[in-house]
């Protein structure tokens, strides 16, 4: 390329757009200004200067390079671990690339010579050899990456075995929900409520803002979301860094109460994400444990209300970058910076998040995809399953409280991603204990659409549902929010028959409507399990009638002196066929409108059964008395005959 030729003209031509002017500026038309540009010449000049540096200049450059690398390491704080991609990116940019350029420049100088360096084939060869070291390191990283891939022999089974759920029965493992502890709002609603509380804290609102963390935890056996405050900006940090962050926000997910919890000076939060320098929680814990690879951390509070950061330690078990899991956890006291490094099995009970949600979803998808081998995951796809997606295309999951732990819930669907599930999985986020429950039904998104259809005139949007047990029936529970993000109604949807939808203004109203619905449709998994809210009724049957609704038989019963209509759905209430008009019956039911749904029939004999028993007893007594009378008469006749025979015998002897 000529020294005065514009490189763009050489590539695109003199007039690439066909409108005149061009790059050359020739002719009478005014074109783009010419640029003197020669890439090779300028690069060679820089390379020659770099290659011909004296020893003092090289030492100065080395010192500067060390300082730059040290400052960069402190600022970016990558882990010192060969399994970390961040580490290799740092090494590649700050070490391998400069080393490669330096060695190549020195080799070039000794090959061709310069004013300060003479020609030396031996030294040129040495630097050429050294230049291959960064290339070899990159090649080794590439090989390690290849060994991490799932198609490498044996890797598919390793991926499948990282998280193996146990198959369990839903009705045996998941207890019926306690409606006083059910979380009724999602993260977005919790953020909305939490952010509004800052308006009442005039002394804090100008200095601090609420961090978007909002971790869901079980605090004193109650589901809540917590999030720390953060410095509003750099200047607010300069003003308040000595005192620290004086509060955090806690939002009750059942009562929807939000409050700002103030901390005294001893327990103020000094290690946080909003700290820009040494007390930045990510930088602090990474530099304290330089060989650990930390995953997604969470903010939690212990049973005494003290603030902590839970930092899971990542580990890669397949190749160089494959098979991610969690091996340890570091608990950092947000006030003092005290750290507790422990294995996963030693993490205390109050901690709820050790395994990040996205990691759990990924691990289960590995299990669902590679259980039958890598080839099957692409071709036959026999038995290949995956977790259900969310409404925005991301992973679809939610949290439920169980055994004072937070469990991640997600549906499981086929590899084709249809609108039905084959079951659902629960994973403990502290221990990674996993359970799979087989249950054919609708996906979460289908249930959300079904619930929204019940209130389509109001245009409410359903939140992502959680899984609950209602009368041994797997059920989706969700909130319905208006355009402002406020919860207005609640909905329950039967997973197996998602056309069974109950909507109410309160959780209690929704529960009653749903119990009545599943009892009326005969879809309860075990109707002998009676809800705690069930009432008891006893009376004489006044009328009884049958009807078939959507293929299910129903007995409608009224009692004397009672205006309610009771619905006995078959096959669950099959005992009702033994009763008729005039019989006395005792049963438990759930209030409903217009009918009340019977849930169980108590042990009570009907009037006819009592009459029949009484009649049977009377007949038996009469027969017994008749038999005794006959036996008595027979005995009298025998005595008389014996007497006559004795007299005749005496007369014969006398004669």
Coordinates of N, CA and C in Angstrom, one line a residue, residues 433-611:
X433 N -30.7 -31.1 48.4 CA -31.5 -32.3 48.5 C -32.7 -32.1 47.5
X434 N -32.9 -33.1 46.6 CA -33.9 -32.9 45.5 C -34.9 -34.0 45.5
X435 N -36.1 -33.7 45.2 CA -37.2 -34.6 45.1 C -38.0 -34.4 43.8
X436 N -38.4 -35.5 43.2 CA -39.2 -35.4 42.0 C -40.6 -36.0 42.2
X437 N -41.6 -35.3 41.8 CA -43.0 -35.8 42.0 C -43.7 -35.9 40.6
X438 N -44.0 -37.2 40.3 CA -44.7 -37.4 39.0 C -46.1 -36.9 39.1
X439 N -46.5 -36.1 38.1 CA -47.8 -35.5 38.1 C -48.1 -34.9 36.8
X440 N -49.0 -35.5 36.0 CA -49.3 -34.9 34.7 C -50.3 -33.8 34.9
X441 N -50.0 -32.7 34.2 CA -50.9 -31.5 34.3 C -50.4 -30.4 33.5
X442 N -50.8 -29.2 33.8 CA -50.6 -28.0 33.0 C -49.3 -27.3 33.5
X443 N -48.6 -26.6 32.6 CA -47.5 -25.8 33.0 C -47.9 -24.6 33.8
X444 N -47.0 -23.9 34.4 CA -47.3 -22.7 35.1 C -47.8 -21.6 34.3
X445 N -47.3 -21.5 33.1 CA -47.8 -20.4 32.2 C -49.2 -20.7 31.8
X446 N -49.6 -22.0 31.5 CA -51.0 -22.3 31.2 C -51.9 -22.0 32.4
X447 N -51.5 -22.3 33.6 CA -52.3 -22.0 34.8 C -52.4 -20.5 35.0
X448 N -51.4 -19.8 34.7 CA -51.5 -18.3 34.8 C -52.5 -17.8 33.8
X449 N -52.5 -18.3 32.6 CA -53.5 -17.8 31.6 C -54.9 -18.2 32.0
X450 N -55.0 -19.4 32.6 CA -56.4 -19.8 33.0 C -56.9 -18.9 34.1
X451 N -56.0 -18.5 35.1 CA -56.4 -17.7 36.2 C -56.8 -16.3 35.6
X452 N -56.0 -15.8 34.7 CA -56.2 -14.4 34.2 C -57.5 -14.4 33.4
X453 N -57.9 -15.6 32.8 CA -59.1 -15.7 32.1 C -60.3 -15.5 33.0
X454 N -60.2 -15.8 34.2 CA -61.3 -15.7 35.2 C -61.6 -14.2 35.5
X455 N -60.6 -13.4 35.3 CA -60.8 -11.9 35.6 C -60.4 -11.1 34.4
X456 N -60.6 -11.6 33.2 CA -60.2 -10.9 32.0 C -60.8 -9.5 31.9
X457 N -62.0 -9.3 32.5 CA -62.6 -8.0 32.4 C -61.8 -7.0 33.2
X458 N -61.1 -7.5 34.2 CA -60.3 -6.6 35.1 C -58.9 -6.4 34.6
X459 N -58.5 -7.2 33.7 CA -57.1 -7.2 33.1 C -56.0 -7.3 34.2
X460 N -56.2 -8.2 35.1 CA -55.2 -8.4 36.1 C -54.2 -9.4 35.5
X461 N -53.0 -9.3 36.0 CA -51.9 -10.2 35.6 C -51.5 -11.1 36.8
X462 N -51.3 -12.4 36.4 CA -51.0 -13.4 37.5 C -49.5 -13.4 37.7
X463 N -49.1 -13.6 38.9 CA -47.7 -13.8 39.3 C -47.3 -15.3 39.0
X464 N -46.0 -15.5 38.9 CA -45.6 -16.9 38.7 C -46.0 -17.7 40.0
X465 N -46.7 -18.9 39.7 CA -47.3 -19.6 40.9 C -46.3 -20.3 41.7
X466 N -46.8 -20.6 42.9 CA -46.0 -21.6 43.8 C -46.9 -22.8 44.0
X467 N -46.2 -23.9 44.4 CA -46.9 -25.2 44.5 C -47.3 -25.4 46.0
X468 N -48.6 -25.8 46.2 CA -49.1 -26.0 47.5 C -49.9 -27.3 47.4
X469 N -50.2 -27.9 48.6 CA -51.0 -29.1 48.8 C -52.3 -28.7 49.4
X470 N -53.4 -28.8 48.6 CA -54.7 -28.5 49.1 C -55.6 -29.8 49.1
X471 N -55.9 -30.3 50.2 CA -56.7 -31.5 50.3 C -56.1 -32.6 49.5
X472 N -54.7 -32.8 49.6 CA -53.9 -33.8 48.8 C -54.1 -33.6 47.3
X473 N -54.3 -32.4 46.9 CA -54.4 -32.1 45.5 C -53.3 -31.1 45.1
X474 N -52.4 -31.5 44.2 CA -51.3 -30.5 43.8 C -52.0 -29.3 43.2
X475 N -51.6 -28.1 43.7 CA -52.3 -26.9 43.3 C -51.4 -25.8 43.1
X476 N -51.6 -25.0 42.0 CA -50.9 -23.7 41.8 C -51.6 -22.6 42.6
X477 N -50.8 -21.8 43.3 CA -51.4 -20.7 44.0 C -50.6 -19.4 43.5
X478 N -51.4 -18.4 43.1 CA -50.8 -17.2 42.6 C -51.6 -16.0 43.0
X479 N -51.0 -14.8 42.9 CA -51.6 -13.6 43.1 C -52.0 -12.9 41.8
X480 N -53.0 -12.1 41.8 CA -53.5 -11.4 40.6 C -53.3 -9.9 40.9
X481 N -52.4 -9.2 40.0 CA -52.1 -7.9 40.3 C -52.6 -6.9 39.2
X482 N -52.9 -5.7 39.6 CA -53.3 -4.7 38.7 C -52.1 -4.1 38.0
X483 N -52.4 -3.0 37.1 CA -51.4 -2.4 36.4 C -50.3 -1.7 37.2
X484 N -50.7 -1.3 38.4 CA -49.8 -0.6 39.4 C -48.9 -1.6 40.1
X485 N -49.1 -2.9 39.9 CA -48.3 -3.9 40.6 C -48.9 -4.3 42.0
X486 N -50.1 -3.8 42.3 CA -50.7 -4.2 43.6 C -51.5 -5.4 43.5
X487 N -51.4 -6.3 44.6 CA -52.2 -7.5 44.6 C -53.6 -7.2 44.9
X488 N -54.5 -7.7 44.0 CA -56.0 -7.4 44.2 C -56.7 -8.7 44.5
X489 N -56.4 -9.8 43.9 CA -57.1 -11.1 44.1 C -56.1 -12.2 44.2
X490 N -56.6 -13.4 44.5 CA -55.8 -14.6 44.5 C -56.5 -15.7 43.8
X491 N -55.7 -16.6 43.3 CA -56.2 -17.7 42.5 C -55.6 -19.0 42.8
X492 N -56.4 -20.1 42.8 CA -55.9 -21.5 42.9 C -56.3 -22.2 41.7
X493 N -55.3 -23.0 41.2 CA -55.6 -23.7 39.9 C -55.1 -25.2 40.1
X494 N -56.0 -26.1 39.8 CA -55.7 -27.5 39.9 C -54.7 -27.9 38.9
X495 N -53.6 -28.4 39.3 CA -52.5 -28.8 38.3 C -53.0 -29.8 37.3
X496 N -53.7 -30.8 37.8 CA -54.1 -31.9 36.9 C -55.3 -31.5 36.0
X497 N -56.2 -30.7 36.5 CA -57.3 -30.2 35.8 C -57.4 -28.7 35.9
X498 N -56.6 -28.1 35.0 CA -56.4 -26.7 35.2 C -57.6 -25.8 34.8
X499 N -58.7 -26.5 34.4 CA -59.9 -25.7 34.2 C -60.6 -25.4 35.5
X500 N -60.2 -26.1 36.6 CA -60.7 -25.9 37.9 C -59.9 -24.7 38.5
X501 N -60.5 -23.6 38.4 CA -59.9 -22.3 38.9 C -60.8 -21.6 39.9
X502 N -60.2 -21.3 41.0 CA -61.0 -20.5 42.0 C -60.3 -19.2 42.3
X503 N -61.1 -18.1 42.3 CA -60.6 -16.8 42.5 C -61.3 -16.2 43.7
X504 N -60.6 -15.4 44.5 CA -61.2 -14.8 45.7 C -60.4 -13.5 46.0
X505 N -61.1 -12.7 46.8 CA -60.5 -11.4 47.3 C -59.5 -11.7 48.4
X506 N -59.6 -12.7 49.1 CA -58.7 -13.1 50.2 C -58.3 -14.5 50.0
X507 N -57.2 -14.9 50.7 CA -56.7 -16.3 50.6 C -57.8 -17.2 51.2
X508 N -58.4 -16.8 52.3 CA -59.5 -17.7 52.9 C -60.6 -17.9 51.9
X509 N -61.1 -16.8 51.3 CA -62.2 -17.0 50.3 C -61.8 -17.9 49.1
X510 N -60.6 -17.7 48.7 CA -60.1 -18.5 47.6 C -60.0 -20.0 48.0
X511 N -59.6 -20.2 49.2 CA -59.5 -21.6 49.7 C -60.8 -22.3 49.7
X512 N -61.8 -21.6 50.3 CA -63.2 -22.1 50.4 C -63.7 -22.4 49.0
X513 N -63.6 -21.5 48.1 CA -64.1 -21.7 46.7 C -63.4 -22.9 46.0
X514 N -62.1 -23.0 46.3 CA -61.3 -24.1 45.6 C -61.7 -25.4 46.2
X515 N -61.8 -25.5 47.5 CA -62.2 -26.8 48.1 C -63.6 -27.2 47.6
X516 N -64.5 -26.3 47.5 CA -65.8 -26.6 47.1 C -65.8 -27.0 45.6
X517 N -64.9 -26.4 44.8 CA -64.8 -26.8 43.4 C -64.2 -28.2 43.2
X518 N -63.1 -28.5 43.8 CA -62.5 -29.8 43.6 C -63.4 -30.9 44.2
X519 N -64.1 -30.6 45.3 CA -65.0 -31.6 45.9 C -66.2 -31.8 44.9
X520 N -66.7 -30.8 44.4 CA -67.9 -30.9 43.5 C -67.5 -31.6 42.2
X521 N -66.3 -31.5 41.7 CA -65.8 -32.1 40.5 C -65.2 -33.5 40.7
X522 N -65.1 -33.9 42.0 CA -64.6 -35.2 42.3 C -63.1 -35.3 41.9
X523 N -62.3 -34.3 42.0 CA -60.9 -34.3 41.6 C -59.9 -34.4 42.7
X524 N -60.4 -34.4 43.9 CA -59.5 -34.4 45.1 C -58.8 -35.8 45.1
X525 N -57.5 -35.7 45.4 CA -56.7 -36.9 45.4 C -57.1 -37.9 46.5
X526 N -57.6 -37.4 47.6 CA -58.0 -38.2 48.7 C -59.0 -37.5 49.5
X527 N -60.3 -37.8 49.2 CA -61.4 -37.0 49.8 C -61.5 -37.4 51.3
X528 N -60.8 -38.5 51.8 CA -60.9 -38.8 53.2 C -60.1 -37.8 54.0
X529 N -59.2 -37.1 53.4 CA -58.5 -36.1 54.1 C -59.3 -34.8 54.1
X530 N -59.8 -34.4 55.3 CA -60.7 -33.3 55.5 C -59.9 -32.1 55.8
X531 N -60.3 -31.0 55.2 CA -59.7 -29.7 55.4 C -60.0 -29.2 56.8
X532 N -59.0 -28.4 57.4 CA -59.2 -27.9 58.7 C -60.4 -27.0 58.8
X533 N -60.8 -26.4 57.7 CA -61.9 -25.4 57.8 C -63.3 -26.1 57.6
X534 N -63.3 -27.4 57.5 CA -64.6 -28.1 57.2 C -65.5 -28.0 58.5
X535 N -66.8 -28.0 58.2 CA -67.8 -27.9 59.2 C -68.5 -29.2 59.3
X536 N -69.2 -29.5 60.4 CA -70.0 -30.7 60.6 C -71.5 -30.5 60.6
X537 N -72.2 -31.4 60.0 CA -73.7 -31.3 59.9 C -74.3 -32.7 60.2
X538 N -75.4 -32.6 61.0 CA -76.1 -33.9 61.3 C -77.6 -33.6 61.1
X539 N -78.3 -34.5 60.5 CA -79.7 -34.3 60.3 C -80.4 -35.4 59.6
X540 N -81.7 -35.3 59.5 CA -82.5 -36.3 58.7 C -82.7 -35.8 57.3
X541 N -82.4 -36.7 56.4 CA -82.4 -36.4 54.9 C -83.9 -36.1 54.6
X542 N -84.1 -34.9 54.0 CA -85.4 -34.4 53.6 C -85.6 -34.8 52.1
X543 N -84.6 -34.5 51.3 CA -84.7 -34.8 49.9 C -83.3 -35.3 49.4
X544 N -83.3 -36.1 48.4 CA -82.0 -36.6 47.8 C -82.2 -36.7 46.3
X545 N -81.4 -36.1 45.5 CA -81.5 -36.2 44.1 C -80.1 -36.4 43.4
X546 N -80.1 -37.0 42.3 CA -78.8 -37.3 41.6 C -78.8 -36.5 40.3
X547 N -77.5 -36.2 39.8 CA -77.3 -35.5 38.5 C -75.9 -35.9 38.1
X548 N -75.7 -35.8 36.8 CA -74.4 -36.0 36.2 C -73.9 -34.7 35.6
X549 N -72.8 -34.2 36.0 CA -72.2 -32.9 35.6 C -70.8 -33.2 35.1
X550 N -70.6 -32.9 33.8 CA -69.3 -33.1 33.1 C -68.8 -34.5 33.4
X551 N -69.7 -35.5 33.3 CA -69.3 -36.9 33.4 C -69.2 -37.4 34.8
X552 N -69.4 -36.5 35.8 CA -69.3 -36.9 37.2 C -70.6 -37.0 37.9
X553 N -70.9 -38.0 38.7 CA -72.2 -38.2 39.3 C -72.2 -37.4 40.7
X554 N -73.3 -36.8 40.9 CA -73.4 -36.0 42.2 C -74.8 -36.3 42.8
X555 N -74.7 -36.4 44.2 CA -75.9 -36.6 45.0 C -76.2 -35.2 45.7
X556 N -77.3 -34.6 45.5 CA -77.7 -33.4 46.1 C -78.7 -33.6 47.3
X557 N -78.3 -33.3 48.5 CA -79.0 -33.7 49.7 C -79.5 -32.4 50.4
X558 N -80.7 -32.4 50.9 CA -81.2 -31.4 51.9 C -81.6 -32.1 53.1
X559 N -81.5 -31.3 54.2 CA -81.8 -31.9 55.6 C -83.0 -31.2 56.1
X560 N -83.7 -31.8 57.0 CA -84.9 -31.2 57.6 C -84.5 -30.1 58.5
X561 N -85.2 -28.9 58.3 CA -84.8 -27.8 59.1 C -83.6 -27.1 58.7
X562 N -83.0 -27.4 57.5 CA -81.8 -26.8 57.0 C -82.0 -26.3 55.6
X563 N -81.7 -25.1 55.3 CA -81.9 -24.5 53.9 C -80.8 -24.8 52.9
X564 N -79.6 -25.3 53.4 CA -78.5 -25.5 52.6 C -78.7 -26.8 51.7
X565 N -78.0 -26.7 50.5 CA -77.9 -27.9 49.6 C -76.5 -28.4 49.7
X566 N -76.4 -29.7 49.9 CA -75.1 -30.4 50.1 C -74.9 -31.3 48.9
X567 N -73.6 -31.1 48.3 CA -73.2 -31.8 47.1 C -72.3 -32.9 47.5
X568 N -72.7 -34.2 47.3 CA -71.9 -35.4 47.5 C -71.4 -35.9 46.1
X569 N -70.1 -35.6 45.8 CA -69.6 -36.0 44.5 C -69.0 -37.4 44.5
X570 N -69.3 -38.1 43.5 CA -68.8 -39.5 43.4 C -67.6 -39.4 42.4
X571 N -66.6 -40.3 42.6 CA -66.6 -41.5 43.5 C -66.2 -41.2 45.0
X572 N -65.8 -40.0 45.3 CA -65.3 -39.8 46.6 C -66.3 -40.0 47.7
X573 N -67.5 -39.6 47.5 CA -68.6 -39.8 48.5 C -69.5 -40.9 48.1
X574 N -68.9 -42.1 47.8 CA -69.7 -43.2 47.3 C -70.6 -43.8 48.4
X575 N -70.3 -43.5 49.7 CA -71.1 -44.0 50.8 C -72.5 -43.4 50.8
X576 N -72.7 -42.3 50.2 CA -74.0 -41.7 50.2 C -75.1 -42.5 49.5
X577 N -74.7 -43.5 48.7 CA -75.7 -44.3 48.0 C -76.4 -45.3 49.0
X578 N -75.9 -45.4 50.2 CA -76.5 -46.3 51.2 C -77.6 -45.6 52.0
X579 N -77.8 -44.3 51.7 CA -78.7 -43.5 52.5 C -79.9 -43.1 51.6
X580 N -81.1 -42.9 52.2 CA -82.3 -42.6 51.5 C -83.1 -41.5 52.3
X581 N -84.1 -41.0 51.8 CA -85.0 -40.1 52.5 C -85.4 -40.6 53.8
X582 N -85.3 -39.8 54.8 CA -85.7 -40.2 56.2 C -84.5 -40.7 57.0
X583 N -83.4 -41.0 56.4 CA -82.2 -41.5 57.1 C -81.6 -40.3 57.9
X584 N -80.9 -40.7 59.0 CA -80.1 -39.7 59.7 C -78.6 -39.8 59.2
X585 N -78.0 -38.7 58.9 CA -76.6 -38.7 58.4 C -75.8 -37.7 59.1
X586 N -74.5 -38.0 59.3 CA -73.6 -37.0 59.8 C -72.4 -36.9 58.9
X587 N -72.0 -35.7 58.5 CA -70.9 -35.6 57.5 C -70.2 -34.2 57.8
X588 N -69.1 -34.1 57.1 CA -68.3 -32.8 57.1 C -68.4 -32.2 55.8
X589 N -68.4 -30.9 55.7 CA -68.6 -30.2 54.5 C -67.8 -28.8 54.5
X590 N -67.7 -28.3 53.3 CA -67.1 -27.0 53.1 C -68.1 -26.0 52.6
X591 N -68.2 -24.8 53.2 CA -69.2 -23.8 52.8 C -69.0 -23.5 51.3
X592 N -70.1 -23.3 50.6 CA -70.0 -22.9 49.2 C -71.3 -22.2 48.8
X593 N -71.3 -21.7 47.6 CA -72.4 -21.0 47.1 C -72.5 -21.3 45.6
X594 N -73.6 -22.0 45.1 CA -74.9 -22.2 45.9 C -75.0 -23.5 46.7
X595 N -73.9 -24.4 46.5 CA -74.0 -25.7 47.2 C -72.8 -25.8 48.1
X596 N -72.9 -26.6 49.1 CA -71.9 -26.9 50.1 C -71.3 -28.2 49.7
X597 N -70.0 -28.4 49.6 CA -69.4 -29.6 49.2 C -69.1 -30.5 50.3
X598 N -69.6 -31.7 50.3 CA -69.4 -32.7 51.4 C -68.0 -33.2 51.2
X599 N -67.3 -33.4 52.3 CA -65.9 -34.0 52.2 C -65.8 -35.4 52.8
X600 N -66.6 -35.7 53.8 CA -66.5 -37.0 54.4 C -67.8 -37.3 55.1
X601 N -68.2 -38.6 55.1 CA -69.4 -39.1 55.8 C -68.9 -39.8 57.1
X602 N -69.4 -39.3 58.2 CA -69.0 -39.9 59.5 C -69.8 -41.2 59.7
X603 N -69.3 -42.0 60.7 CA -69.9 -43.3 61.1 C -71.3 -43.0 61.8
X604 N -72.4 -43.1 61.0 CA -73.7 -42.9 61.6 C -74.7 -43.8 60.9
X605 N -75.5 -44.5 61.6 CA -76.5 -45.5 61.0 C -77.7 -44.7 60.6
X606 N -78.3 -45.2 59.6 CA -79.6 -44.5 59.1 C -80.7 -45.0 59.9
X607 N -81.8 -44.3 59.9 CA -83.0 -44.7 60.6 C -83.5 -46.0 60.2
X608 N -83.5 -46.3 58.9 CA -84.0 -47.6 58.4 C -83.1 -48.7 58.9
X609 N -81.8 -48.5 58.9 CA -80.9 -49.5 59.4 C -81.2 -49.8 60.9
X610 N -81.5 -48.8 61.7 CA -81.9 -49.0 63.1 C -83.2 -49.8 63.2
X611 N -84.2 -49.4 62.4 CA -85.5 -50.1 62.4 C -85.3 -51.5 62.0

